[in-house]
Amino acid sequence: MSRVRLHDLDFVPFIPEGEVAAAIDRVAARLNTDYTGWRPLLIGVLNGAFFFAAELMKRLTIECEVTFVKVASYHGTRSTGKVSELIGLSERIEGRHVVVLEDIVDTGSTIRYIMDALAEHHPASVRIAALLFKPDAYKQEIPIDFVALNIPNAFVVGSGLDHDGLGRNLPGILKIAEP
Ligand code: 5GP
């Protein structure tokens, strides 16, 4: 795949599909080891985490459940740092071992909000798994327990990640082209 135009921006291939798959394999292997016998509840953060959730689930050999929530927090190519609401948490999570699945952790404000919101429901434990993590942008103290791929501070799409609705279907990870 070469350069792809999404709305007003050009993106170039960055991480090939095979590397993304291998990174998800490693996260799945760790979850299979750490959560044997615990029946974790995986909570995917929509929209972006649908891809990561599906790819991870099919590699899990342990008993596990999955559900999804939605948080409105991001517009365009920069994080607003503002998070409004956690929508769709219907499962009872009290006493459960929860793993939050994020497509990408950037500044960490979204994950901070989710962790605070989940804590109100008294889960037994909450850990975080992220497909992509931008360590240079991260501003929180909360550890990101399972990171598939660390990436530099660039805007990326593909594998579930979008630019204003487009690009979620692109295989692998693409990053914004230098002007
Ligand atoms: P944070 O709250 O950690 O700053 O941002 C998390 C959210 O911002 C992600 O769930 C995602 O929706 C969006 N985001 C942050 N960086 C990127 C990026 O490089 N590409 C895309 N497509 N979304 C991003």
mmCIF file of C-alpha atoms and ligand atoms in Angstrom:
data_model
loop_
_atom_site.group_PDB
_atom_site.id
_atom_site.type_symbol
_atom_site.label_atom_id
_atom_site.label_comp_id
_atom_site.label_asym_id
_atom_site.label_seq_id
_atom_site.Cartn_x
_atom_site.Cartn_y
_atom_site.Cartn_z
ATOM 1 C CA MET A 1 0.000 0.000 0.000
ATOM 2 C CA SER A 2 1.299 3.463 -0.791
ATOM 3 C CA ARG A 3 0.095 6.920 0.184
ATOM 4 C CA VAL A 4 -3.605 7.159 1.156
ATOM 5 C CA ARG A 5 -5.665 10.342 1.208
ATOM 6 C CA LEU A 6 -8.368 10.646 3.893
ATOM 7 C CA HIS A 7 -10.353 13.879 3.662
ATOM 8 C CA ASP A 8 -7.688 16.603 3.684
ATOM 9 C CA LEU A 9 -4.715 14.553 4.927
ATOM 10 C CA ASP A 10 -2.223 12.114 3.391
ATOM 11 C CA PHE A 11 -1.045 9.037 5.249
ATOM 12 C CA VAL A 12 1.897 6.736 4.562
ATOM 13 C CA PRO A 13 2.484 3.114 5.664
ATOM 14 C CA PHE A 14 4.096 2.938 9.097
ATOM 15 C CA ILE A 15 3.610 -0.451 10.806
ATOM 16 C CA PRO A 16 2.806 -3.438 8.571
ATOM 17 C CA GLU A 17 -0.198 -5.634 9.279
ATOM 18 C CA GLY A 18 2.026 -8.598 10.232
ATOM 19 C CA GLU A 19 3.792 -6.584 12.937
ATOM 20 C CA VAL A 20 0.478 -5.457 14.377
ATOM 21 C CA ALA A 21 -0.704 -9.075 14.453
ATOM 22 C CA ALA A 22 2.502 -10.253 16.154
ATOM 23 C CA ALA A 23 2.179 -7.509 18.780
ATOM 24 C CA ILE A 24 -1.414 -8.574 19.508
ATOM 25 C CA ASP A 25 -0.193 -12.188 19.794
ATOM 26 C CA ARG A 26 2.163 -11.081 22.583
ATOM 27 C CA VAL A 27 -0.554 -9.213 24.505
ATOM 28 C CA ALA A 28 -2.889 -12.218 24.176
ATOM 29 C CA ALA A 29 -0.195 -14.569 25.473
ATOM 30 C CA ARG A 30 0.258 -12.393 28.560
ATOM 31 C CA LEU A 31 -3.490 -12.219 29.219
ATOM 32 C CA ASN A 32 -3.790 -15.992 28.758
ATOM 33 C CA THR A 33 -1.113 -16.449 31.422
ATOM 34 C CA ASP A 34 -2.165 -13.717 33.867
ATOM 35 C CA TYR A 35 -5.924 -14.341 33.799
ATOM 36 C CA THR A 36 -6.187 -18.134 33.808
ATOM 37 C CA GLY A 37 -9.079 -19.002 36.118
ATOM 38 C CA TRP A 38 -10.163 -15.342 36.627
ATOM 39 C CA ARG A 39 -12.765 -15.025 33.841
ATOM 40 C CA PRO A 40 -11.889 -11.376 33.026
ATOM 41 C CA LEU A 41 -14.376 -8.909 31.566
ATOM 42 C CA LEU A 42 -12.783 -7.104 28.638
ATOM 43 C CA ILE A 43 -14.241 -3.645 28.071
ATOM 44 C CA GLY A 44 -13.488 -2.254 24.608
ATOM 45 C CA VAL A 45 -13.622 1.509 24.151
ATOM 46 C CA LEU A 46 -15.544 2.330 20.976
ATOM 47 C CA ASN A 47 -15.236 3.153 18.219
ATOM 48 C CA GLY A 48 -11.542 2.508 17.682
ATOM 49 C CA ALA A 49 -11.062 -0.561 19.893
ATOM 50 C CA PHE A 50 -13.434 -2.812 17.930
ATOM 51 C CA PHE A 51 -10.528 -4.105 15.827
ATOM 52 C CA PHE A 52 -8.171 -4.679 18.782
ATOM 53 C CA ALA A 53 -10.971 -6.319 20.806
ATOM 54 C CA ALA A 54 -11.841 -8.746 18.013
ATOM 55 C CA GLU A 55 -8.219 -9.604 17.211
ATOM 56 C CA LEU A 56 -7.402 -10.090 20.895
ATOM 57 C CA MET A 57 -10.516 -12.141 21.681
ATOM 58 C CA LYS A 58 -9.826 -14.684 18.978
ATOM 59 C CA ARG A 59 -6.370 -15.305 20.480
ATOM 60 C CA LEU A 60 -7.627 -15.765 24.063
ATOM 61 C CA THR A 61 -7.871 -19.348 25.229
ATOM 62 C CA ILE A 62 -9.078 -18.506 28.754
ATOM 63 C CA GLU A 63 -12.710 -18.030 29.815
ATOM 64 C CA CYS A 64 -13.497 -14.372 29.222
ATOM 65 C CA GLU A 65 -16.310 -11.958 28.388
ATOM 66 C CA VAL A 66 -16.341 -8.796 26.314
ATOM 67 C CA THR A 67 -18.456 -5.670 26.319
ATOM 68 C CA PHE A 68 -18.073 -2.170 24.897
ATOM 69 C CA VAL A 69 -18.392 1.382 26.149
ATOM 70 C CA LYS A 70 -18.175 4.680 24.355
ATOM 71 C CA VAL A 71 -16.479 7.898 25.422
ATOM 72 C CA ALA A 72 -16.709 11.150 23.507
ATOM 73 C CA SER A 73 -13.328 12.863 23.812
ATOM 74 C CA TYR A 74 -11.530 13.546 20.587
ATOM 75 C CA HIS A 75 -12.010 15.666 17.472
ATOM 76 C CA GLY A 76 -9.674 15.975 14.503
ATOM 77 C CA THR A 77 -5.970 15.319 14.850
ATOM 78 C CA ARG A 78 -5.326 16.650 18.375
ATOM 79 C CA SER A 79 -6.649 15.384 21.686
ATOM 80 C CA THR A 80 -8.972 17.940 23.242
ATOM 81 C CA GLY A 81 -8.169 16.658 26.706
ATOM 82 C CA LYS A 82 -11.902 16.894 27.436
ATOM 83 C CA VAL A 83 -13.975 13.839 28.134
ATOM 84 C CA SER A 84 -17.705 13.931 28.615
ATOM 85 C CA GLU A 85 -19.460 10.651 29.313
ATOM 86 C CA LEU A 86 -19.062 6.898 29.613
ATOM 87 C CA ILE A 87 -21.949 5.338 27.687
ATOM 88 C CA GLY A 88 -23.134 1.748 27.621
ATOM 89 C CA LEU A 89 -21.763 0.073 30.724
ATOM 90 C CA SER A 90 -24.593 -2.388 31.329
ATOM 91 C CA GLU A 91 -22.634 -5.302 32.840
ATOM 92 C CA ARG A 92 -22.287 -5.608 36.591
ATOM 93 C CA ILE A 93 -18.574 -5.154 37.194
ATOM 94 C CA GLU A 94 -18.485 -5.254 40.986
ATOM 95 C CA GLY A 95 -15.944 -7.871 42.028
ATOM 96 C CA ARG A 96 -14.926 -8.564 38.397
ATOM 97 C CA HIS A 97 -11.433 -8.524 36.964
ATOM 98 C CA VAL A 98 -11.665 -5.926 34.213
ATOM 99 C CA VAL A 99 -9.310 -5.296 31.304
ATOM 100 C CA VAL A 100 -9.966 -2.035 29.456
ATOM 101 C CA LEU A 101 -9.140 -2.250 25.753
ATOM 102 C CA GLU A 102 -8.060 1.001 24.105
ATOM 103 C CA ASP A 103 -7.108 1.509 20.475
ATOM 104 C CA ILE A 104 -4.580 4.199 21.363
ATOM 105 C CA VAL A 105 -3.471 5.975 24.522
ATOM 106 C CA ASP A 106 -2.201 9.476 23.793
ATOM 107 C CA THR A 107 -2.315 12.074 26.624
ATOM 108 C CA GLY A 108 -4.166 9.578 28.831
ATOM 109 C CA SER A 109 -7.141 11.811 29.679
ATOM 110 C CA THR A 110 -9.575 9.285 28.241
ATOM 111 C CA ILE A 111 -8.088 6.424 30.234
ATOM 112 C CA ARG A 112 -8.025 8.583 33.385
ATOM 113 C CA TYR A 113 -11.740 9.277 32.956
ATOM 114 C CA ILE A 114 -12.567 5.619 32.300
ATOM 115 C CA MET A 115 -10.565 4.414 35.321
ATOM 116 C CA ASP A 116 -12.342 6.914 37.600
ATOM 117 C CA ALA A 117 -15.758 5.984 36.192
ATOM 118 C CA LEU A 118 -15.107 2.237 36.546
ATOM 119 C CA ALA A 119 -13.798 2.600 40.114
ATOM 120 C CA GLU A 120 -17.256 3.807 41.176
ATOM 121 C CA HIS A 121 -18.553 0.307 40.323
ATOM 122 C CA HIS A 122 -16.019 -1.468 42.597
ATOM 123 C CA PRO A 123 -14.370 -3.968 40.248
ATOM 124 C CA ALA A 124 -11.903 -6.432 41.847
ATOM 125 C CA SER A 125 -9.150 -5.145 39.544
ATOM 126 C CA VAL A 126 -8.767 -3.006 36.433
ATOM 127 C CA ARG A 127 -5.869 -3.212 34.028
ATOM 128 C CA ILE A 128 -5.406 -1.541 30.680
ATOM 129 C CA ALA A 129 -4.458 -3.039 27.325
ATOM 130 C CA ALA A 130 -3.698 -0.663 24.447
ATOM 131 C CA LEU A 131 -3.030 -1.486 20.834
ATOM 132 C CA LEU A 132 -0.927 1.684 20.515
ATOM 133 C CA PHE A 133 0.713 3.856 23.170
ATOM 134 C CA LYS A 134 2.415 7.232 22.705
ATOM 135 C CA PRO A 135 4.774 7.400 25.713
ATOM 136 C CA ASP A 136 5.997 10.913 24.800
ATOM 137 C CA ALA A 137 2.461 12.325 24.880
ATOM 138 C CA TYR A 138 1.311 10.510 28.035
ATOM 139 C CA LYS A 139 0.577 12.803 31.005
ATOM 140 C CA GLN A 140 -0.917 10.401 33.566
ATOM 141 C CA GLU A 141 0.570 8.224 36.321
ATOM 142 C CA ILE A 142 -1.716 5.269 35.584
ATOM 143 C CA PRO A 143 0.343 2.367 34.209
ATOM 144 C CA ILE A 144 -0.649 1.010 30.810
ATOM 145 C CA ASP A 145 -0.267 -2.646 31.708
ATOM 146 C CA PHE A 146 -0.338 -4.279 28.283
ATOM 147 C CA VAL A 147 0.936 -2.283 25.306
ATOM 148 C CA ALA A 148 0.994 -3.947 21.913
ATOM 149 C CA LEU A 149 3.054 -1.225 20.193
ATOM 150 C CA ASN A 150 4.739 1.957 21.419
ATOM 151 C CA ILE A 151 4.697 4.681 18.772
ATOM 152 C CA PRO A 152 6.132 8.198 18.499
ATOM 153 C CA ASN A 153 4.008 11.286 18.805
ATOM 154 C CA ALA A 154 2.420 11.271 15.334
ATOM 155 C CA PHE A 155 -1.182 11.036 14.172
ATOM 156 C CA VAL A 156 -1.963 7.531 12.938
ATOM 157 C CA VAL A 157 -4.861 5.663 11.320
ATOM 158 C CA GLY A 158 -5.693 2.081 10.357
ATOM 159 C CA SER A 159 -6.519 -1.086 12.339
ATOM 160 C CA GLY A 160 -9.613 0.576 13.800
ATOM 161 C CA LEU A 161 -8.229 4.122 14.071
ATOM 162 C CA ASP A 162 -9.787 6.872 11.978
ATOM 163 C CA HIS A 163 -9.377 10.397 10.718
ATOM 164 C CA ASP A 164 -12.857 11.910 10.949
ATOM 165 C CA GLY A 165 -14.523 8.569 10.272
ATOM 166 C CA LEU A 166 -12.247 7.306 7.517
ATOM 167 C CA GLY A 167 -9.336 4.868 7.599
ATOM 168 C CA ARG A 168 -10.507 2.367 10.228
ATOM 169 C CA ASN A 169 -10.541 -0.361 7.588
ATOM 170 C CA LEU A 170 -6.928 0.130 6.488
ATOM 171 C CA PRO A 171 -4.648 -2.798 7.371
ATOM 172 C CA GLY A 172 -1.605 -2.108 9.543
ATOM 173 C CA ILE A 173 -0.897 1.382 10.861
ATOM 174 C CA LEU A 174 -0.373 4.467 8.685
ATOM 175 C CA LYS A 175 0.974 7.788 9.868
ATOM 176 C CA ILE A 176 0.357 11.296 8.683
ATOM 177 C CA ALA A 177 2.662 12.229 5.784
ATOM 178 C CA GLU A 178 5.243 14.952 6.436
ATOM 179 C CA PRO A 179 4.240 18.080 4.518
HETATM 180 P P1 5GP B 1 -6.091 10.600 25.034
HETATM 181 O O1 5GP B 1 -7.280 10.859 25.906
HETATM 182 O O2 5GP B 1 -5.204 9.478 25.542
HETATM 183 O O3 5GP B 1 -5.308 11.849 24.776
HETATM 184 O O4 5GP B 1 -6.624 10.201 23.613
HETATM 185 C C1 5GP B 1 -7.242 9.005 23.413
HETATM 186 C C2 5GP B 1 -8.119 9.056 22.191
HETATM 187 O O5 5GP B 1 -7.676 10.053 21.260
HETATM 188 C C3 5GP B 1 -8.053 7.751 21.458
HETATM 189 O O6 5GP B 1 -9.012 6.832 21.940
HETATM 190 C C4 5GP B 1 -8.310 8.180 20.032
HETATM 191 O O7 5GP B 1 -9.690 8.260 19.795
HETATM 192 C C5 5GP B 1 -7.725 9.571 19.947
HETATM 193 N N1 5GP B 1 -6.358 9.612 19.392
HETATM 194 C C6 5GP B 1 -5.220 9.959 20.015
HETATM 195 N N2 5GP B 1 -4.167 9.880 19.206
HETATM 196 C C7 5GP B 1 -4.639 9.450 18.015
HETATM 197 C C8 5GP B 1 -4.023 9.137 16.754
HETATM 198 O O8 5GP B 1 -2.810 9.228 16.529
HETATM 199 N N3 5GP B 1 -4.859 8.713 15.769
HETATM 200 C C9 5GP B 1 -6.203 8.583 15.940
HETATM 201 N N4 5GP B 1 -6.897 8.158 14.893
HETATM 202 N N5 5GP B 1 -6.809 8.859 17.104
HETATM 203 C C10 5GP B 1 -6.037 9.276 18.136
#
